[in-house]
CSV table of C-alpha atoms in Angstrom, one decimal:
chain,number,residue,atom,x,y,z
M,28,ALA,CA,84.4,14.6,-130.8
M,29,GLN,CA,83.5,11.7,-133.0
M,30,SER,CA,80.4,12.3,-135.1
M,31,VAL,CA,78.6,11.0,-138.2
M,32,THR,CA,76.6,13.1,-140.6
M,33,GLN,CA,74.2,11.8,-143.1
M,34,PRO,CA,73.3,14.9,-145.1
M,35,ASP,CA,70.1,13.4,-146.7
M,36,ILE,CA,67.2,12.8,-144.4
M,37,HIS,CA,65.0,11.3,-147.2
M,38,ILE,CA,65.8,10.0,-150.6
M,39,THR,CA,63.4,8.7,-153.3
M,40,VAL,CA,64.6,6.7,-156.2
M,41,SER,CA,62.8,4.6,-158.8
M,42,GLU,CA,63.0,0.9,-158.8
M,43,GLY,CA,65.9,-0.3,-160.9
M,44,ALA,CA,67.8,3.0,-160.5
M,45,SER,CA,71.1,3.4,-158.9
M,46,LEU,CA,71.5,4.6,-155.3
M,47,GLU,CA,74.1,6.5,-153.3
M,48,LEU,CA,73.6,7.4,-149.7
M,49,ARG,CA,76.1,9.8,-148.2
M,50,CYS,CA,78.0,9.5,-144.9
M,51,ASN,CA,80.6,11.9,-143.6
M,52,TYR,CA,82.4,11.3,-140.3
M,53,SER,CA,84.6,13.2,-137.9
M,54,TYR,CA,87.2,11.0,-136.2
M,55,GLY,CA,90.6,11.5,-134.7
M,56,ALA,CA,92.2,8.3,-136.0
M,57,THR,CA,91.4,5.6,-138.5
M,58,PRO,CA,87.8,4.7,-137.9
M,59,TYR,CA,85.9,1.5,-138.2
M,60,LEU,CA,82.8,2.3,-140.3
M,61,PHE,CA,79.5,0.6,-140.7
M,62,TRP,CA,76.3,0.7,-142.5
M,63,TYR,CA,73.1,-0.7,-141.0
M,64,VAL,CA,69.6,-1.0,-142.4
M,65,GLN,CA,66.4,-0.8,-140.4
M,66,SER,CA,63.1,-2.0,-142.0
M,67,PRO,CA,59.9,-0.8,-140.4
M,68,GLY,CA,59.3,-2.3,-137.1
M,69,GLN,CA,62.6,-4.2,-137.1
M,70,GLY,CA,65.9,-3.9,-135.5
M,71,LEU,CA,69.1,-2.9,-137.2
M,72,GLN,CA,70.8,-5.3,-139.6
M,73,LEU,CA,74.5,-4.9,-140.5
M,74,LEU,CA,75.0,-4.3,-144.3
M,75,LEU,CA,78.7,-4.0,-144.4
M,76,LYS,CA,81.7,-2.7,-142.4
M,77,TYR,CA,85.2,-1.3,-143.1
M,78,PHE,CA,88.1,-2.0,-140.8
M,79,SER,CA,91.1,-1.7,-143.0
M,80,GLY,CA,92.5,-2.8,-146.3
M,81,ASP,CA,90.6,-2.5,-149.6
M,82,THR,CA,88.6,0.7,-149.4
M,83,LEU,CA,85.8,-0.7,-151.5
M,84,VAL,CA,83.8,-3.1,-149.3
M,85,GLN,CA,81.1,-5.4,-150.4
M,86,GLY,CA,78.1,-6.2,-148.2
M,87,ILE,CA,74.9,-8.1,-148.2
M,88,LYS,CA,71.9,-7.5,-150.5
M,89,GLY,CA,74.1,-6.2,-153.3
M,90,PHE,CA,75.3,-3.1,-151.4
M,91,GLU,CA,78.9,-1.7,-151.4
M,92,ALA,CA,80.6,1.2,-149.8
M,93,GLU,CA,83.8,3.1,-150.5
M,94,PHE,CA,86.0,4.6,-147.8
M,95,LYS,CA,87.6,7.8,-148.8
M,96,ARG,CA,90.0,9.1,-146.2
M,97,SER,CA,90.7,12.4,-147.9
M,98,GLN,CA,87.0,13.2,-147.9
M,99,SER,CA,86.1,11.6,-144.6
M,100,SER,CA,83.3,9.8,-146.3
M,101,PHE,CA,81.9,6.3,-146.5
M,102,ASN,CA,79.1,6.4,-149.1
M,103,LEU,CA,76.8,3.4,-149.6
M,104,ARG,CA,75.9,2.4,-153.2
M,105,LYS,CA,73.8,0.0,-155.0
M,106,PRO,CA,73.6,-0.3,-158.8
M,107,SER,CA,70.0,-1.2,-159.1
M,108,VAL,CA,67.5,-0.9,-156.2
M,109,HIS,CA,64.6,-3.1,-155.5
M,110,TRP,CA,61.3,-2.2,-153.8
M,111,SER,CA,62.4,-4.3,-150.8
M,112,ASP,CA,65.3,-1.9,-150.3
M,113,ALA,CA,62.9,0.7,-148.9
M,114,ALA,CA,64.0,1.3,-145.3
M,115,GLU,CA,66.1,3.5,-143.0
M,116,TYR,CA,69.8,3.4,-143.4
M,117,PHE,CA,72.3,4.3,-140.7
M,118,CYS,CA,76.0,5.0,-141.0
M,119,ALA,CA,78.1,4.5,-137.8
M,120,VAL,CA,81.6,5.0,-136.6
M,121,GLY,CA,83.7,3.5,-133.8
M,122,PRO,CA,85.4,2.7,-131.5
M,123,ILE,CA,84.7,5.5,-129.2
M,124,GLN,CA,87.3,6.4,-126.7
M,125,GLY,CA,88.8,2.9,-127.1
M,126,ALA,CA,85.5,1.2,-126.3
M,127,GLN,CA,83.6,-1.2,-128.6
M,128,LYS,CA,80.9,1.4,-129.0
M,129,LEU,CA,79.4,3.1,-132.0
M,130,VAL,CA,78.1,6.6,-132.9
M,131,PHE,CA,75.3,6.6,-135.4
M,132,GLY,CA,74.2,9.1,-137.9
M,133,GLN,CA,70.7,10.3,-137.9
M,134,GLY,CA,69.7,8.1,-140.8
M,135,THR,CA,68.5,8.4,-144.3
M,136,ARG,CA,65.0,7.1,-145.2
M,137,LEU,CA,64.9,5.5,-148.6
M,138,THR,CA,61.6,5.4,-150.6
M,139,ILE,CA,61.3,3.4,-153.8
M,140,ASN,CA,59.0,4.5,-156.5
M,141,PRO,CA,57.6,1.6,-158.6
Z,7,GLU,CA,69.8,-19.6,-134.4
Z,8,ALA,CA,67.3,-17.6,-132.3
Z,9,GLY,CA,67.8,-13.8,-132.5
Z,10,VAL,CA,67.7,-11.2,-129.8
Z,11,ALA,CA,64.3,-11.2,-128.1
Z,12,GLN,CA,62.7,-8.2,-126.6
Z,13,SER,CA,59.5,-7.6,-124.8
Z,14,PRO,CA,57.1,-5.9,-124.8
Z,15,ARG,CA,57.0,-4.6,-128.4
Z,16,TYR,CA,54.9,-1.6,-127.5
Z,17,LYS,CA,54.2,0.2,-124.2
Z,18,ILE,CA,52.2,3.3,-123.5
Z,19,ILE,CA,52.4,4.9,-120.1
Z,20,GLU,CA,51.7,8.2,-118.4
Z,21,LYS,CA,54.5,10.5,-117.3
Z,22,ARG,CA,55.8,9.8,-113.9
Z,23,GLN,CA,54.9,6.1,-114.1
Z,24,SER,CA,57.6,3.4,-114.2
Z,25,VAL,CA,58.2,0.9,-117.0
Z,26,ALA,CA,60.6,-2.0,-117.6
Z,27,PHE,CA,61.9,-3.6,-120.7
Z,28,TRP,CA,63.3,-7.1,-121.0
Z,29,CYS,CA,66.0,-8.5,-123.4
Z,30,ASN,CA,67.2,-12.0,-124.0
Z,31,PRO,CA,70.4,-12.0,-126.1
Z,32,ILE,CA,71.6,-14.6,-128.5
Z,33,SER,CA,72.9,-17.6,-126.6
Z,34,GLY,CA,76.7,-17.3,-125.9
Z,35,HIS,CA,76.9,-13.6,-126.5
Z,36,ALA,CA,78.8,-12.0,-123.7
Z,37,THR,CA,78.2,-8.4,-124.6
Z,38,LEU,CA,74.8,-6.8,-124.4
Z,39,TYR,CA,73.8,-3.2,-125.3
Z,40,TRP,CA,70.8,-1.0,-124.7
Z,41,TYR,CA,70.2,1.8,-127.2
Z,42,GLN,CA,67.7,4.5,-127.2
Z,43,GLN,CA,66.4,5.6,-130.7
Z,44,ILE,CA,64.3,8.8,-130.7
Z,45,LEU,CA,62.2,9.4,-133.8
Z,46,GLY,CA,64.2,10.9,-136.5
Z,47,GLN,CA,67.6,10.1,-134.9
Z,48,GLY,CA,70.1,7.4,-134.9
Z,49,PRO,CA,70.4,5.0,-132.0
Z,50,LYS,CA,72.3,6.2,-128.9
Z,51,LEU,CA,74.0,3.8,-126.6
Z,52,LEU,CA,72.6,3.9,-123.1
Z,53,ILE,CA,74.6,1.1,-121.4
Z,54,GLN,CA,76.9,-1.8,-122.4
Z,55,PHE,CA,77.4,-5.0,-120.4
Z,56,GLN,CA,80.2,-7.5,-120.6
Z,57,ASN,CA,78.8,-10.6,-119.0
Z,58,ASN,CA,77.1,-9.2,-115.9
Z,59,GLY,CA,79.4,-6.2,-115.5
Z,60,VAL,CA,78.9,-2.7,-116.8
Z,61,VAL,CA,81.4,-1.6,-119.4
Z,62,ASP,CA,79.9,1.8,-120.3
Z,63,ASP,CA,76.9,3.7,-118.9
Z,64,SER,CA,78.2,7.2,-119.5
Z,65,GLN,CA,75.0,8.2,-121.4
Z,66,LEU,CA,72.5,6.6,-119.1
Z,67,PRO,CA,70.4,9.1,-117.2
Z,68,LYS,CA,71.1,7.5,-113.9
Z,69,ASP,CA,68.6,9.6,-112.0
Z,70,ARG,CA,65.7,7.8,-113.7
Z,71,PHE,CA,67.2,4.9,-115.7
Z,72,SER,CA,68.6,1.7,-114.4
Z,73,ALA,CA,69.7,-1.6,-116.0
Z,74,GLU,CA,70.8,-4.9,-114.8
Z,75,ARG,CA,72.0,-8.2,-116.3
Z,76,LEU,CA,71.7,-10.9,-113.8
Z,77,LYS,CA,73.9,-14.0,-114.4
Z,78,GLY,CA,75.3,-12.5,-117.5
Z,79,VAL,CA,72.3,-13.5,-119.7
Z,80,ASP,CA,68.9,-11.6,-119.7
Z,81,SER,CA,68.8,-7.9,-119.0
Z,82,THR,CA,66.1,-5.5,-117.9
Z,83,LEU,CA,66.1,-1.7,-118.4
Z,84,LYS,CA,63.9,0.3,-116.2
Z,85,ILE,CA,62.7,3.9,-116.3
Z,86,GLN,CA,61.3,5.5,-113.1
Z,87,PRO,CA,59.7,8.0,-113.3
Z,88,ALA,CA,59.2,8.4,-117.0
Z,89,LYS,CA,59.2,11.8,-118.8
Z,90,LEU,CA,57.7,12.8,-122.1
Z,91,GLU,CA,61.1,12.9,-123.7
Z,92,ASP,CA,61.7,9.3,-122.9
Z,93,SER,CA,59.3,8.4,-125.8
Z,94,ALA,CA,61.5,6.3,-128.1
Z,95,VAL,CA,62.3,2.9,-129.4
Z,96,TYR,CA,64.6,1.0,-127.0
Z,97,LEU,CA,66.8,-1.5,-128.8
Z,98,CYS,CA,68.7,-4.3,-127.3
Z,99,ALA,CA,71.7,-5.8,-129.1
Z,100,SER,CA,74.3,-8.5,-128.3
Z,101,SER,CA,77.6,-9.6,-129.6
Z,102,LEU,CA,80.3,-12.2,-129.0
Z,103,GLU,CA,83.1,-11.3,-126.8
Z,104,GLY,CA,86.1,-10.2,-128.8
Z,105,ALA,CA,87.8,-7.3,-130.4
Z,106,PRO,CA,87.6,-5.3,-132.3
Z,107,PHE,CA,83.9,-5.0,-133.1
Z,108,THR,CA,82.4,-8.3,-133.5
Z,109,GLU,CA,79.0,-7.8,-135.1
Z,110,ALA,CA,76.2,-6.7,-132.9
Z,111,PHE,CA,72.8,-8.3,-133.5
Z,112,PHE,CA,69.8,-6.2,-132.7
Z,113,GLY,CA,66.3,-7.1,-131.4
Z,114,GLN,CA,63.2,-5.6,-132.9
Z,115,GLY,CA,62.9,-3.0,-130.1
Z,116,THR,CA,60.3,-1.8,-127.7
Z,117,ARG,CA,58.4,1.3,-128.7
Z,118,LEU,CA,57.7,3.4,-125.6
Z,119,THR,CA,55.2,6.2,-125.7
Z,120,VAL,CA,54.9,8.5,-122.7
Z,121,VAL,CA,51.8,10.6,-122.5
């Protein structure tokens, strides 16, 4: 069955430091992969997505992610975090059984130290 | 462009009571989703509509949950009777028709607490 694992429940980094959030997936074919961000009290906002082609994808807010088929991973990175990046980050995979539907990971909560 | 609107933002009810949530998607978006997000977990799809027809409700607990999308626009999600384990944030999302995976835009959600 399709699944997404985000191994880190909570990560703390200092402002200005680099960031990498891990995402591993289990999927029977070539997946579509997504990263969403959820700020407190807000809905989810799409940061970036991978469908095909270049395995390094650029997103909004200075984020990027790299698709590595051999490792079944789609890790999210940012070279220098800002205090406003503190939020919950979700990795997702689809389609599921041919339907435009996503399976989400459990999320990684990012805290930024000043 | 107005986003996905949901109401109420918060709701507290006692177990066995009923509750309803409302969602108004972005104008022109044919696809509407309801997700349940339990604390500490990622969102789980409950039901997906294409216009006013149900595309997927495989994870909707149909003995207590129901949803409708009249006229292919607004949608309501109802729980009757509520259980303690229904405490969660209920997120509505919408997207343009098309494949594959046009971006889904999410509302702020309704936080339900069942006591």
